Coordinates of C-alpha atoms and ligand atoms in Angstrom, one line a residue:
X1 CA -13.3 -44.6 25.1
X2 CA -13.5 -40.9 24.4
X3 CA -13.4 -40.1 20.6
X4 CA -10.1 -38.8 19.3
X5 CA -10.1 -35.0 19.1
X6 CA -9.1 -34.0 15.6
X7 CA -7.8 -30.6 14.8
X8 CA -7.4 -29.4 11.2
X9 CA -5.2 -26.4 10.3
X10 CA -4.5 -24.6 7.1
X11 CA -2.5 -21.5 6.3
X12 CA -2.6 -18.8 3.6
X13 CA 0.1 -16.2 2.7
X14 CA 0.0 -12.4 2.5
X15 CA 0.5 -10.9 -1.0
X16 CA 2.2 -8.1 -2.8
X17 CA 1.4 -6.6 -6.2
X18 CA 4.6 -6.2 -8.2
X19 CA 3.2 -4.2 -11.1
X20 CA -0.3 -3.2 -12.2
X21 CA -2.5 -2.4 -9.2
X22 CA -5.6 -0.3 -9.9
X23 CA -5.1 -0.6 -13.7
X24 CA -6.0 -4.3 -13.2
X25 CA -9.5 -3.2 -12.0
X26 CA -9.9 -1.8 -15.6
X27 CA -8.9 -5.0 -17.4
X28 CA -5.2 -4.4 -17.7
X29 CA -2.7 -7.2 -16.7
X30 CA -0.9 -7.2 -13.3
X31 CA 1.7 -9.3 -11.5
X32 CA 1.3 -10.4 -7.9
X33 CA 3.3 -12.7 -5.6
X34 CA 2.6 -14.4 -2.3
X35 CA 4.4 -13.4 0.9
X36 CA 4.9 -16.4 3.0
X37 CA 6.7 -14.5 5.8
X38 CA 3.3 -13.4 7.1
X39 CA 0.4 -15.8 7.1
X40 CA -3.2 -16.3 8.2
X41 CA -4.0 -19.6 9.9
X42 CA -7.3 -21.4 10.5
X43 CA -7.6 -24.2 13.1
X44 CA -10.8 -26.3 13.3
X45 CA -11.6 -28.4 16.3
X46 CA -14.7 -30.4 17.2
X47 CA -17.0 -28.5 19.6
X48 CA -19.5 -29.7 22.3
X49 CA -22.8 -31.2 21.0
X50 CA -25.4 -28.7 19.9
X51 CA -23.0 -25.7 19.9
X52 CA -23.1 -25.4 16.1
X53 CA -20.2 -23.7 14.2
X54 CA -18.5 -20.8 16.0
X55 CA -15.9 -18.7 14.4
X56 CA -13.4 -16.5 16.2
X57 CA -11.0 -14.3 14.3
X58 CA -8.8 -13.2 17.2
X59 CA -6.7 -10.5 15.5
X60 CA -9.7 -8.6 14.1
X61 CA -11.7 -9.1 17.3
X62 CA -14.7 -10.9 15.7
X63 CA -16.5 -13.9 17.3
X64 CA -19.8 -15.2 16.1
X65 CA -22.0 -18.2 15.7
X66 CA -22.3 -19.1 12.0
X67 CA -26.1 -19.7 12.3
X68 CA -26.6 -16.2 13.6
X69 CA -24.2 -14.2 11.3
X70 CA -25.7 -12.1 8.5
X71 CA -24.4 -11.7 5.0
X72 CA -22.5 -8.6 6.0
X73 CA -20.0 -10.9 7.8
X74 CA -17.5 -11.9 5.1
X75 CA -16.1 -14.8 7.0
X76 CA -19.6 -16.2 7.4
X77 CA -20.2 -15.8 3.7
X78 CA -17.1 -17.8 2.8
X79 CA -17.8 -20.5 5.4
X80 CA -21.3 -21.0 4.1
X81 CA -20.1 -21.1 0.5
X82 CA -17.4 -23.6 1.4
X83 CA -20.0 -25.9 3.2
X84 CA -22.3 -25.7 0.2
X85 CA -19.4 -26.8 -2.1
X86 CA -18.7 -29.6 0.3
X87 CA -22.3 -30.7 0.3
X88 CA -22.6 -30.3 4.1
X89 CA -26.4 -30.1 4.8
X90 CA -26.5 -30.0 8.6
X91 CA -24.1 -27.7 10.4
X92 CA -21.7 -29.8 12.5
X93 CA -20.5 -28.7 15.9
X94 CA -17.1 -27.0 15.3
X95 CA -15.0 -24.2 16.6
X96 CA -12.9 -22.4 14.1
X97 CA -10.1 -20.1 15.3
X98 CA -8.4 -17.7 12.9
X99 CA -5.1 -16.0 13.5
X100 CA -3.1 -13.7 11.3
X101 CA 0.1 -11.7 11.5
X102 CA -0.6 -9.9 8.2
X103 CA -1.1 -6.1 8.9
X104 CA -4.8 -5.3 8.5
X105 CA -5.8 -2.8 5.8
X106 CA -2.1 -2.7 4.9
X107 CA -2.3 -3.7 1.3
X108 CA -0.9 -7.2 2.0
X109 CA -4.2 -9.1 1.4
X110 CA -5.0 -9.8 5.1
X111 CA -8.8 -10.3 4.4
X112 CA -8.1 -12.6 1.4
X113 CA -5.6 -14.6 3.5
X114 CA -8.0 -15.1 6.5
X115 CA -10.8 -16.3 4.1
X116 CA -8.5 -18.6 2.2
X117 CA -7.1 -20.2 5.3
X118 CA -10.7 -20.7 6.5
X119 CA -11.9 -22.3 3.2
X120 CA -8.8 -24.6 3.0
X121 CA -9.2 -25.7 6.6
X122 CA -12.9 -26.6 6.0
X123 CA -12.1 -28.7 2.9
X124 CA -9.3 -30.4 4.8
X125 CA -11.6 -31.0 7.8
X126 CA -14.1 -32.8 5.5
X127 CA -11.4 -34.7 3.8
X128 CA -11.7 -33.1 0.4
X129 CA -8.9 -31.9 -1.9
X130 CA -9.7 -28.4 -3.3
X131 CA -8.2 -26.7 -6.4
X132 CA -6.9 -23.1 -6.0
X133 CA -9.4 -21.9 -8.5
X134 CA -12.3 -23.1 -6.3
X135 CA -10.8 -21.5 -3.2
X136 CA -10.2 -18.3 -5.1
X137 CA -13.8 -18.2 -6.4
X138 CA -15.2 -18.7 -2.9
X139 CA -12.9 -16.1 -1.3
X140 CA -13.8 -13.6 -4.1
X141 CA -17.2 -13.3 -2.4
X142 CA -15.6 -12.0 0.8
X143 CA -13.3 -9.7 -1.2
X144 CA -16.4 -8.0 -2.6
X145 CA -17.2 -7.0 1.0
X146 CA -13.7 -5.7 1.8
X147 CA -13.1 -4.0 -1.6
X148 CA -16.4 -3.1 -3.3
X149 CA -15.4 -3.9 -6.9
X150 CA -12.2 -6.0 -6.7
X151 CA -10.4 -7.3 -9.8
X152 CA -10.0 -10.7 -8.0
X153 CA -6.1 -10.5 -8.0
X154 CA -5.8 -10.7 -4.2
X155 CA -7.9 -13.8 -3.7
X156 CA -6.2 -15.4 -6.8
X157 CA -2.6 -15.0 -5.8
X158 CA -3.3 -16.0 -2.2
X159 CA -5.1 -19.1 -3.3
X160 CA -2.4 -20.1 -5.8
X161 CA 0.5 -19.3 -3.4
X162 CA 2.9 -18.5 -6.2
X163 CA 3.6 -15.6 -8.6
X164 CA 0.8 -14.9 -11.1
X165 CA 0.1 -13.0 -14.3
X166 CA -3.5 -11.8 -13.8
X167 CA -6.1 -10.3 -16.1
X168 CA -9.6 -9.8 -14.6
X169 CA -12.1 -12.4 -15.8
X170 CA -9.4 -14.7 -17.3
X171 CA -7.7 -17.7 -15.8
X172 CA -4.6 -16.7 -13.8
X173 CA -1.2 -17.7 -15.2
X174 CA 1.2 -18.9 -12.5
X175 CA 4.8 -18.3 -13.6
X176 CA 8.3 -18.3 -12.1
X177 CA 11.2 -16.0 -12.1
X178 CA 14.5 -17.1 -13.8
X179 CA 16.5 -16.0 -10.8
X180 CA 15.4 -15.3 -7.2
X181 CA 13.9 -11.8 -6.6
X182 CA 14.6 -10.2 -3.2
X183 CA 12.0 -7.7 -2.0
X184 CA 12.0 -5.6 1.1
X185 CA 8.4 -4.7 2.1
X186 CA 7.9 -1.7 4.4
X187 CA 4.6 -1.2 6.2
X188 CA 3.9 2.5 6.5
X189 CA 1.6 1.8 9.5
X190 CA -1.1 4.0 7.8
X191 CA -4.2 1.9 7.4
X192 CA -5.8 2.4 4.0
X193 CA -8.8 0.2 3.1
X194 CA -8.6 -0.8 -0.6
X195 CA -12.3 0.0 -1.0
X196 CA -11.5 3.7 -0.5
X197 CA -8.6 3.9 -2.9
X198 CA -10.4 1.9 -5.6
X199 CA -13.3 4.3 -5.1
X200 CA -11.0 7.4 -5.4
X201 CA -9.6 6.1 -8.7
X202 CA -13.1 5.4 -9.9
X203 CA -14.1 9.0 -9.3
X204 CA -11.0 10.2 -11.0
X205 CA -11.7 8.0 -14.0
X206 CA -15.3 9.3 -14.2
X207 CA -14.0 12.9 -14.3
X208 CA -10.9 12.2 -16.6
X209 CA -11.7 9.0 -18.4
X210 CA -9.3 9.5 -21.4
X211 CA -6.3 10.5 -19.2
X212 CA -6.9 7.6 -16.8
X213 CA -7.3 5.1 -19.7
X214 CA -4.0 6.3 -21.1
X215 CA -2.3 5.8 -17.7
X216 CA -3.8 2.3 -17.5
X217 CA -2.4 1.5 -20.9
X218 CA 1.0 2.7 -19.9
X219 CA 0.8 0.5 -16.8
X220 CA -0.2 -2.5 -18.9
X221 CA 2.9 -1.9 -21.0
X222 CA 5.0 -1.9 -17.8
X223 CA 3.4 -5.1 -16.7
X224 CA 4.3 -6.8 -20.0
X225 CA 7.9 -5.7 -19.8
X226 CA 8.1 -6.6 -16.1
X227 CA 7.0 -10.2 -16.8
X228 CA 9.7 -10.5 -19.5
X229 CA 12.3 -9.0 -17.1
X230 CA 11.2 -11.5 -14.4
X231 CA 11.3 -14.5 -16.7
X232 CA 14.7 -13.4 -18.0
X233 CA 16.2 -12.6 -14.6
X234 CA 16.8 -8.9 -15.6
X235 CA 16.5 -7.2 -12.2
X236 CA 17.9 -3.8 -13.3
X237 CA 15.1 -3.5 -15.8
X238 CA 12.5 -4.7 -13.3
X239 CA 13.7 -2.1 -10.8
X240 CA 13.3 0.7 -13.4
X241 CA 9.8 -0.6 -14.2
X242 CA 8.9 -0.4 -10.4
X243 CA 9.9 3.3 -10.5
X244 CA 7.9 4.0 -13.7
X245 CA 4.9 2.2 -12.2
X246 CA 5.2 4.4 -9.0
X247 CA 5.2 7.6 -11.1
X248 CA 1.9 6.4 -12.8
X249 CA 0.4 5.5 -9.4
X250 CA 1.2 9.0 -8.2
X251 CA -0.6 10.4 -11.3
X252 CA -3.6 8.3 -10.2
X253 CA -3.5 10.1 -6.8
X254 CA -3.0 6.9 -4.8
X255 CA 0.5 7.6 -3.4
X256 CA 1.2 9.7 -0.3
X257 CA 4.0 11.7 1.3
X258 CA 4.6 8.9 3.8
X259 CA 4.8 6.3 1.1
X260 CA 7.1 8.5 -1.0
X261 CA 9.4 9.1 2.0
X262 CA 9.8 5.3 2.3
X263 CA 10.3 4.8 -1.4
X264 CA 12.9 7.6 -1.6
X265 CA 14.7 6.1 1.4
X266 CA 14.8 2.6 -0.2
X267 CA 16.2 4.0 -3.5
X268 CA 18.8 6.1 -1.7
X269 CA 20.0 3.0 0.2
X270 CA 20.6 1.2 -3.1
X271 CA 17.3 -0.5 -4.0
X272 CA 17.0 -1.3 -7.8
X273 CA 13.5 0.3 -7.7
X274 CA 10.6 0.9 -5.3
X275 CA 6.9 1.5 -5.5
X276 CA 3.8 1.4 -3.4
X277 CA 2.0 -2.0 -3.5
X278 CA -1.7 -2.6 -3.3
X279 CA -4.3 0.1 -2.9
X280 CA -1.9 2.9 -1.8
X281 CA -2.4 6.1 0.2
X282 CA -1.1 4.0 3.1
X283 CA -0.3 0.3 3.5
X284 CA 3.0 -0.9 2.2
X285 CA 5.8 -0.2 -0.3
X286 CA 8.1 -2.8 -1.9
X287 CA 11.7 -2.3 -2.9
X288 CA 13.6 -4.7 -5.2
X289 CA 17.1 -5.2 -3.8
X290 CA 20.2 -7.2 -4.5
X291 CA 20.9 -9.5 -1.5
X292 CA 23.9 -7.4 -0.5
X293 CA 21.7 -4.4 0.0
X294 CA 19.0 -6.0 2.2
X295 CA 20.4 -4.7 5.5
X296 CA 21.1 -1.2 4.3
X297 CA 17.6 -0.8 2.7
X298 CA 15.8 -2.3 5.7
X299 CA 17.7 0.0 8.1
X300 CA 16.9 3.1 5.9
X301 CA 13.2 2.1 5.8
X302 CA 13.1 1.7 9.6
X303 CA 14.8 5.1 10.1
X304 CA 12.3 6.7 7.7
X305 CA 9.4 5.5 9.9
X306 CA 8.4 2.0 8.6
X307 CA 6.4 0.2 11.3
X308 CA 7.5 -3.2 10.1
X309 CA 10.0 -4.4 7.5
X310 CA 9.6 -7.9 5.9
X311 CA 12.1 -9.4 3.5
X312 CA 10.7 -11.9 1.1
X313 CA 12.2 -13.9 -1.8
X314 CA 10.4 -15.1 -4.9
X315 CA 12.2 -18.2 -5.9
X316 CA 12.5 -19.9 -9.3
X317 CA 10.5 -23.0 -10.0
X318 CA 13.1 -25.4 -8.5
X319 CA 12.7 -23.8 -5.1
X320 CA 8.9 -23.4 -5.4
X321 CA 8.2 -25.2 -2.1
X322 CA 5.3 -23.2 -0.9
X323 CA 3.0 -23.6 -3.8
X324 CA -0.4 -25.1 -2.8
X325 CA 0.7 -25.6 0.8
X326 CA -1.4 -28.4 2.0
X327 CA -3.7 -28.2 5.0
X328 CA -2.8 -30.5 7.8
X329 CA -4.8 -32.8 10.0
X330 CA -3.7 -34.1 13.3
X331 CA -4.7 -34.9 16.8
X332 CA -5.6 -32.0 19.1
Ligands
MEV401 C1 -5.3 -4.4 -4.3 O1 -4.4 -5.3 -3.8 C2 -5.2 -4.2 -5.8 C3 -6.1 -3.2 -6.4 O2 -5.8 -3.2 -7.8 C4 -7.6 -3.6 -6.2 C5 -8.0 -4.8 -7.0 O3 -7.4 -5.2 -7.9 O4 -9.1 -5.3 -6.7 C6 -5.9 -1.8 -5.9

């Protein structure tokens, strides 16, 4: 009888930074949340004997044999690290297929999500439960490739799959809002690799250290107040903090005319506050809205040139169904 063909799949969400991007690279706190409306998926299936491990990341047009991939291939780096953690000595014969509908270089953590889905699927395939901290640490190695000197916030929020309070080098603190937060995310359609904007802020910091440090301190203060506002369900204050954070990101030179056009459109259509999210200079903006304003804000963003609009809700704990979404194993 032919052996049963087992297929293992796992998913990982996109992410947004609510408050504190860039300052987080310099040790200040930041708040991030998963976006389950766009996800990366990894599917692992047994392959013919002697074919080794092949990985095909369809949306980014990458296909390679793991045995032949160099250390400049981030997905190969995480696959090898995951296998090392799993104690797999001899490479099995497997085909791994990765898909994602998260915009690439759009500030939504597409690279971290692909790597996270891959790591989770590998652990599930070999029948091992894996803690989010372990997934995050493995994925951090691929983030270094995409981002240069990342704070680690993207891999952490994607691995935890719930809102986090994050300080570089410390354990992430998952936390929940007191009331649901509705966010409209607009993709500017302008690709902007995080590595470049992090590098631009680094150069600015080298030239104007005292001014940048003062801005980072102000952002840290906003992050503290934002956590309180989220935990108290005070959305008006949170909206104002988004606006204040945007002004400081503009001072750090990571905003752009396109992003500001979208932010302005969201505010005019009734958003409580809006800001760029992630590296900036392209990518996406987020707008905090009351549910009654979702349609008006989404329409205004589309009219102002958004390539894609995603509505997401960050739920209080009792709704926290997505946290640590398990990988699944079934017959293929
Ligand atoms: C990117 O999502 C967030 C940045 O702060 C970079 C990082 O923290 O590594 C811009």
